[in-house]
One Martini backbone bead per residue (centre of mass of N, CA, C, O) as a GRO file, in nm:
protein
  327
    1UNK     BB    1   6.898  11.633  10.734
    2UNK     BB    2   7.181  11.469  10.761
    3UNK     BB    3   7.430  11.367  10.601
    4UNK     BB    4   7.524  11.062  10.405
    5UNK     BB    5   7.858  10.990  10.307
    6UNK     BB    6   7.936  10.789  10.056
    7UNK     BB    7   8.175  10.569   9.914
    8UNK     BB    8   8.282  10.545   9.579
    9UNK     BB    9   8.458  10.268   9.386
   10UNK     BB   10   8.578  10.234   9.085
   11UNK     BB   11   8.759   9.965   8.911
   12UNK     BB   12   8.916   9.945   8.590
   13UNK     BB   13   8.870   9.930   8.303
   14UNK     BB   14   8.856  10.146   7.999
   15UNK     BB   15   8.511  10.257   7.967
   16UNK     BB   16   8.224  10.328   7.800
   17UNK     BB   17   7.959  10.402   8.078
   18UNK     BB   18   8.038  10.415   8.386
   19UNK     BB   19   7.887  10.619   8.492
   20UNK     BB   20   7.619  10.624   8.370
   21UNK     BB   21   7.603  10.333   8.530
   22UNK     BB   22   7.605  10.424   8.829
   23UNK     BB   23   7.437  10.732   8.851
   24UNK     BB   24   7.170  10.539   8.766
   25UNK     BB   25   7.143  10.385   8.994
   26UNK     BB   26   7.142  10.605   9.249
   27UNK     BB   27   6.887  10.746   9.155
   28UNK     BB   28   6.707  10.526   9.153
   29UNK     BB   29   6.780  10.521   9.479
   30UNK     BB   30   6.758  10.795   9.614
   31UNK     BB   31   7.073  10.927   9.535
   32UNK     BB   32   7.326  11.178   9.564
   33UNK     BB   33   7.541  11.334   9.394
   34UNK     BB   34   7.837  11.542   9.542
   35UNK     BB   35   8.132  11.398   9.418
   36UNK     BB   36   8.332  11.373   9.115
   37UNK     BB   37   8.633  11.136   9.041
   38UNK     BB   38   8.845  11.092   8.781
   39UNK     BB   39   9.085  10.829   8.619
   40UNK     BB   40   9.384  10.761   8.422
   41UNK     BB   41   9.597  10.492   8.442
   42UNK     BB   42   9.742  10.248   8.267
   43UNK     BB   43   9.434  10.174   8.160
   44UNK     BB   44   9.295  10.256   8.430
   45UNK     BB   45   8.981  10.319   8.621
   46UNK     BB   46   8.900  10.589   8.812
   47UNK     BB   47   8.646  10.621   9.043
   48UNK     BB   48   8.530  10.869   9.323
   49UNK     BB   49   8.237  10.923   9.509
   50UNK     BB   50   8.009  11.121   9.680
   51UNK     BB   51   7.692  11.024   9.836
   52UNK     BB   52   7.395  11.086   9.983
   53UNK     BB   53   7.199  10.817  10.164
   54UNK     BB   54   6.993  10.964  10.409
   55UNK     BB   55   6.721  10.857  10.127
   56UNK     BB   56   6.725  10.596  10.055
   57UNK     BB   57   6.534  10.322   9.929
   58UNK     BB   58   6.728  10.125  10.046
   59UNK     BB   59   6.977   9.906  10.174
   60UNK     BB   60   7.274   9.845  10.205
   61UNK     BB   61   7.287   9.574  10.106
   62UNK     BB   62   7.151   9.650   9.845
   63UNK     BB   63   7.349   9.822   9.715
   64UNK     BB   64   7.607   9.642   9.722
   65UNK     BB   65   7.500   9.433   9.549
   66UNK     BB   66   7.403   9.608   9.295
   67UNK     BB   67   7.717   9.715   9.252
   68UNK     BB   68   7.823   9.427   9.211
   69UNK     BB   69   7.661   9.352   8.980
   70UNK     BB   70   7.729   9.571   8.800
   71UNK     BB   71   8.059   9.521   8.801
   72UNK     BB   72   8.020   9.266   8.644
   73UNK     BB   73   7.906   9.349   8.407
   74UNK     BB   74   8.162   9.553   8.320
   75UNK     BB   75   8.440   9.496   8.484
   76UNK     BB   76   8.445   9.570   8.803
   77UNK     BB   77   8.527   9.730   9.099
   78UNK     BB   78   8.307   9.808   9.391
   79UNK     BB   79   8.348  10.007   9.647
   80UNK     BB   80   8.171  10.046   9.980
   81UNK     BB   81   8.157  10.324  10.220
   82UNK     BB   82   8.013  10.403  10.517
   83UNK     BB   83   8.071  10.593  10.745
   84UNK     BB   84   8.086  10.371  10.999
   85UNK     BB   85   8.301  10.197  10.841
   86UNK     BB   86   8.537  10.385  10.958
   87UNK     BB   87   8.549  10.299  11.235
   88UNK     BB   88   8.766  10.109  11.115
   89UNK     BB   89   9.099  10.031  11.220
   90UNK     BB   90   9.297   9.920  10.989
   91UNK     BB   91   9.669   9.836  10.963
   92UNK     BB   92   9.881   9.841  10.688
   93UNK     BB   93  10.226   9.769  10.661
   94UNK     BB   94  10.500   9.875  10.441
   95UNK     BB   95  10.806   9.696  10.393
   96UNK     BB   96  11.148   9.657  10.415
   97UNK     BB   97  11.461   9.713  10.607
   98UNK     BB   98  11.360   9.936  10.764
   99UNK     BB   99  11.274   9.997  11.105
  100UNK     BB  100  11.229  10.289  11.266
  101UNK     BB  101  10.880  10.314  11.150
  102UNK     BB  102  10.795  10.094  11.286
  103UNK     BB  103  10.874  10.073  11.574
  104UNK     BB  104  10.710  10.372  11.637
  105UNK     BB  105  10.425  10.215  11.576
  106UNK     BB  106  10.451   9.989  11.749
  107UNK     BB  107  10.493  10.175  12.043
  108UNK     BB  108  10.216  10.327  11.978
  109UNK     BB  109  10.041  10.050  12.004
  110UNK     BB  110  10.137   9.940  12.258
  111UNK     BB  111  10.047  10.244  12.464
  112UNK     BB  112   9.761  10.370  12.317
  113UNK     BB  113   9.853  10.591  12.091
  114UNK     BB  114   9.713  10.529  11.787
  115UNK     BB  115   9.411  10.442  11.738
  116UNK     BB  116   9.474  10.142  11.579
  117UNK     BB  117   9.543   9.836  11.454
  118UNK     BB  118   9.782   9.597  11.337
  119UNK     BB  119   9.728   9.357  11.130
  120UNK     BB  120   9.992   9.392  10.895
  121UNK     BB  121  10.315   9.298  10.743
  122UNK     BB  122  10.454   9.426  10.457
  123UNK     BB  123  10.667   9.254  10.250
  124UNK     BB  124  10.961   9.295  10.011
  125UNK     BB  125  11.114   9.127  10.280
  126UNK     BB  126  11.223   8.985  10.558
  127UNK     BB  127  11.352   9.132  10.786
  128UNK     BB  128  11.105   9.242  10.964
  129UNK     BB  129  10.971   8.975  11.103
  130UNK     BB  130  11.141   8.979  11.390
  131UNK     BB  131  10.909   9.242  11.466
  132UNK     BB  132  10.670   9.143  11.420
  133UNK     BB  133  10.681   8.881  11.591
  134UNK     BB  134  10.723   9.031  11.878
  135UNK     BB  135  10.451   9.192  11.769
  136UNK     BB  136  10.211   8.936  11.697
  137UNK     BB  137  10.249   9.005  11.400
  138UNK     BB  138  10.151   8.940  11.047
  139UNK     BB  139  10.346   8.852  10.829
  140UNK     BB  140  10.447   8.928  10.454
  141UNK     BB  141  10.603   8.787  10.178
  142UNK     BB  142  10.610   8.965   9.827
  143UNK     BB  143  10.905   8.923   9.755
  144UNK     BB  144  11.165   8.873   9.532
  145UNK     BB  145  11.483   8.866   9.534
  146UNK     BB  146  11.454   9.161   9.410
  147UNK     BB  147  11.201   9.282   9.581
  148UNK     BB  148  10.928   9.254   9.360
  149UNK     BB  149  10.636   9.283   9.413
  150UNK     BB  150  10.340   9.123   9.452
  151UNK     BB  151  10.016   9.291   9.386
  152UNK     BB  152   9.800   9.084   9.398
  153UNK     BB  153   9.882   8.962   9.689
  154UNK     BB  154   9.825   9.227   9.823
  155UNK     BB  155   9.565   9.281   9.800
  156UNK     BB  156   9.449   9.012   9.913
  157UNK     BB  157   9.545   9.131  10.216
  158UNK     BB  158   9.382   9.380  10.224
  159UNK     BB  159   9.104   9.237  10.229
  160UNK     BB  160   9.175   9.030  10.433
  161UNK     BB  161   9.258   9.261  10.678
  162UNK     BB  162   9.053   9.519  10.628
  163UNK     BB  163   9.151   9.793  10.532
  164UNK     BB  164   9.212  10.133  10.592
  165UNK     BB  165   9.531  10.162  10.627
  166UNK     BB  166   9.840  10.262  10.436
  167UNK     BB  167  10.174  10.216  10.556
  168UNK     BB  168  10.498  10.367  10.466
  169UNK     BB  169  10.778  10.216  10.578
  170UNK     BB  170  11.019  10.226  10.389
  171UNK     BB  171  10.879  10.151  10.111
  172UNK     BB  172  11.092  10.049   9.843
  173UNK     BB  173  10.808  10.075   9.658
  174UNK     BB  174  10.606  10.133   9.373
  175UNK     BB  175  10.275  10.201   9.355
  176UNK     BB  176  10.039  10.085   9.178
  177UNK     BB  177   9.689  10.182   9.048
  178UNK     BB  178   9.603   9.889   9.146
  179UNK     BB  179   9.605  10.043   9.441
  180UNK     BB  180   9.576  10.371   9.483
  181UNK     BB  181   9.326  10.374   9.410
  182UNK     BB  182   9.174  10.181   9.590
  183UNK     BB  183   9.325  10.410   9.844
  184UNK     BB  184   9.263  10.659   9.852
  185UNK     BB  185   9.349  10.880  10.087
  186UNK     BB  186   9.521  10.582  10.249
  187UNK     BB  187   9.817  10.643  10.161
  188UNK     BB  188  10.099  10.656  10.357
  189UNK     BB  189  10.425  10.850  10.336
  190UNK     BB  190  10.783  10.840  10.373
  191UNK     BB  191  11.013  11.115  10.290
  192UNK     BB  192  11.370  11.226  10.252
  193UNK     BB  193  11.205  11.529  10.246
  194UNK     BB  194  11.133  11.848  10.137
  195UNK     BB  195  10.882  11.889   9.955
  196UNK     BB  196  10.960  11.904   9.637
  197UNK     BB  197  11.211  11.833   9.715
  198UNK     BB  198  11.356  11.526   9.629
  199UNK     BB  199  11.275  11.297   9.478
  200UNK     BB  200  11.271  10.990   9.510
  201UNK     BB  201  11.575  10.878   9.516
  202UNK     BB  202  11.804  10.962   9.694
  203UNK     BB  203  11.752  11.221   9.896
  204UNK     BB  204  12.020  11.283  10.060
  205UNK     BB  205  12.161  11.280   9.874
  206UNK     BB  206  12.086  11.549   9.674
  207UNK     BB  207  12.137  11.719   9.939
  208UNK     BB  208  12.419  11.718   9.927
  209UNK     BB  209  12.500  11.788   9.625
  210UNK     BB  210  12.353  12.069   9.721
  211UNK     BB  211  12.384  12.212   9.970
  212UNK     BB  212  12.250  12.210  10.201
  213UNK     BB  213  12.165  12.332  10.510
  214UNK     BB  214  11.834  12.201  10.502
  215UNK     BB  215  11.654  11.956  10.567
  216UNK     BB  216  11.423  11.661  10.562
  217UNK     BB  217  11.058  11.552  10.593
  218UNK     BB  218  10.783  11.363  10.450
  219UNK     BB  219  10.449  11.351  10.468
  220UNK     BB  220  10.200  11.178  10.288
  221UNK     BB  221  10.017  11.112  10.011
  222UNK     BB  222   9.905  10.855   9.765
  223UNK     BB  223   9.971  10.860   9.430
  224UNK     BB  224  10.020  10.851   9.080
  225UNK     BB  225  10.267  11.047   9.200
  226UNK     BB  226  10.532  11.081   9.267
  227UNK     BB  227  10.616  11.253   9.522
  228UNK     BB  228  10.283  11.442   9.496
  229UNK     BB  229  10.121  11.409   9.734
  230UNK     BB  230   9.956  11.534   9.986
  231UNK     BB  231  10.101  11.715  10.286
  232UNK     BB  232  10.097  11.684  10.607
  233UNK     BB  233  10.411  11.648  10.711
  234UNK     BB  234  10.688  11.836  10.860
  235UNK     BB  235  11.073  11.808  10.892
  236UNK     BB  236  11.381  11.955  11.029
  237UNK     BB  237  11.754  11.988  10.962
  238UNK     BB  238  12.064  12.037  10.991
  239UNK     BB  239  12.352  12.058  10.751
  240UNK     BB  240  12.671  11.990  10.777
  241UNK     BB  241  12.949  12.056  10.571
  242UNK     BB  242  13.070  11.712  10.693
  243UNK     BB  243  12.832  11.568  10.604
  244UNK     BB  244  12.745  11.239  10.576
  245UNK     BB  245  12.527  11.057  10.450
  246UNK     BB  246  12.508  10.900  10.736
  247UNK     BB  247  12.476  11.172  10.895
  248UNK     BB  248  12.192  11.258  10.758
  249UNK     BB  249  12.030  11.025  10.792
  250UNK     BB  250  12.060  10.975  11.124
  251UNK     BB  251  11.908  11.298  11.136
  252UNK     BB  252  11.624  11.176  11.012
  253UNK     BB  253  11.500  10.927  11.091
  254UNK     BB  254  11.348  11.005  11.371
  255UNK     BB  255  11.161  11.231  11.171
  256UNK     BB  256  11.027  10.988  11.015
  257UNK     BB  257  10.889  10.871  11.221
  258UNK     BB  258  10.771  11.147  11.365
  259UNK     BB  259  10.578  11.252  11.079
  260UNK     BB  260  10.437  10.973  11.025
  261UNK     BB  261  10.273  10.923  11.316
  262UNK     BB  262  10.131  11.203  11.287
  263UNK     BB  263   9.985  11.123  11.032
  264UNK     BB  264   9.837  10.903  11.155
  265UNK     BB  265   9.674  11.037  11.357
  266UNK     BB  266   9.543  11.251  11.161
  267UNK     BB  267   9.380  11.052  11.021
  268UNK     BB  268   9.221  10.897  11.249
  269UNK     BB  269   9.109  11.143  11.369
  270UNK     BB  270   9.005  11.335  11.173
  271UNK     BB  271   9.214  11.613  11.137
  272UNK     BB  272   9.237  11.572  10.798
  273UNK     BB  273   9.219  11.684  10.473
  274UNK     BB  274   9.145  11.668  10.112
  275UNK     BB  275   9.170  11.966   9.885
  276UNK     BB  276   9.319  11.978   9.567
  277UNK     BB  277   9.634  11.864   9.691
  278UNK     BB  278   9.531  11.924   9.991
  279UNK     BB  279   9.555  12.031  10.339
  280UNK     BB  280   9.389  12.026  10.630
  281UNK     BB  281   9.252  12.150  10.917
  282UNK     BB  282   9.027  12.119  11.085
  283UNK     BB  283   8.819  12.286  11.291
  284UNK     BB  284   8.796  12.022  11.510
  285UNK     BB  285   9.089  12.078  11.565
  286UNK     BB  286   9.412  12.077  11.754
  287UNK     BB  287   9.712  12.250  11.709
  288UNK     BB  288   9.840  12.176  11.981
  289UNK     BB  289   9.875  11.866  11.934
  290UNK     BB  290  10.071  11.948  11.647
  291UNK     BB  291  10.358  11.896  11.458
  292UNK     BB  292  10.358  11.976  11.132
  293UNK     BB  293  10.670  12.151  11.154
  294UNK     BB  294  10.804  12.315  11.364
  295UNK     BB  295  10.930  12.397  11.648
  296UNK     BB  296  10.821  12.629  11.863
  297UNK     BB  297  11.135  12.730  11.939
  298UNK     BB  298  11.203  12.748  11.610
  299UNK     BB  299  11.006  12.963  11.566
  300UNK     BB  300  11.129  13.159  11.826
  301UNK     BB  301  11.371  13.233  11.699
  302UNK     BB  302  11.256  13.360  11.465
  303UNK     BB  303  11.238  13.647  11.340
  304UNK     BB  304  10.985  13.972  11.328
  305UNK     BB  305  11.185  14.120  11.184
  306UNK     BB  306  11.180  14.287  10.923
  307UNK     BB  307  10.890  14.406  10.735
  308UNK     BB  308  10.675  14.531  10.571
  309UNK     BB  309  10.573  14.893  10.579
  310UNK     BB  310  10.772  15.159  10.576
  311UNK     BB  311  10.638  15.309  10.353
  312UNK     BB  312  10.378  15.356  10.475
  313UNK     BB  313  10.439  15.483  10.744
  314UNK     BB  314  10.602  15.715  10.665
  315UNK     BB  315  10.342  15.842  10.472
  316UNK     BB  316  10.181  15.883  10.711
  317UNK     BB  317  10.388  16.079  10.862
  318UNK     BB  318  10.378  16.302  10.617
  319UNK     BB  319  10.091  16.334  10.665
  320UNK     BB  320  10.047  16.402  10.979
  321UNK     BB  321  10.249  16.660  10.933
  322UNK     BB  322  10.263  16.960  10.978
  323UNK     BB  323  10.258  17.272  10.810
  324UNK     BB  324  10.491  17.493  10.739
  325UNK     BB  325  10.581  17.782  10.854
  326UNK     BB  326  10.577  18.136  10.702
  327UNK     BB  327  10.728  18.290  10.931
   0.00000   0.00000   0.00000
């Protein structure tokens, strides 16, 4: 029988016995746990497990209800996502003031080239509300005068719009574990550097100050470790000696939009998987469909030799050489 891997996520205060309570409930209903991962950040506990529900002895609604009741008893939030639930593709785009990434997403969506619905745009400023209004997409400003976001409001909106994927389109705020844990491997960010170099703020300035010849951008999944999540796509560009930070930014922004859009498509097409902090293309994915790093033209311009091996070749030649004549 084909396995049906259902994802169950538990979020709440760190308490003894949480894992045992959940796994016991599943065992009693004929559900086998395939893998389980847990973490604690800032006093918030997160457990994500994948369980085979193909032979469970209850209905989906009964399982959801049982886990919800257990969550209420334990004071935690329990989310259940069956494989069929993942067919829903509702995107929330989080923004601050820069428009280029949001514009690329909207253009792909309007051209039926995204494969999902942009259901809401959420900002910590209202700067980009006119762009969302142009595409007739709801916009919500959750920031105060300083741009500090209200994460409780954010979580309410993500639930209200039944969000499947969160895209950080130059959202200049760090998401707390209360958000990240609930949407693990479903939050994609674009960072203006070739990670792991230059994480954090002012990445282009860091690149300028370090005098790099090549800079770039990285789209990655978000984790609770700042700019250290699994890398999905990257793009690179040259940095001239006399380039200002603004000029570096002008070179990088189109690539930010391009890399982010490709990462979103990879995720939506289920063409990328995450394992032990790294991403890889699934066997079913068409590698010709994506540009994960350099363009083919750039790859073709790189020299392909010399490479190590000359010593071995010389050794083989000497071994094959005829013995000198004694005449």
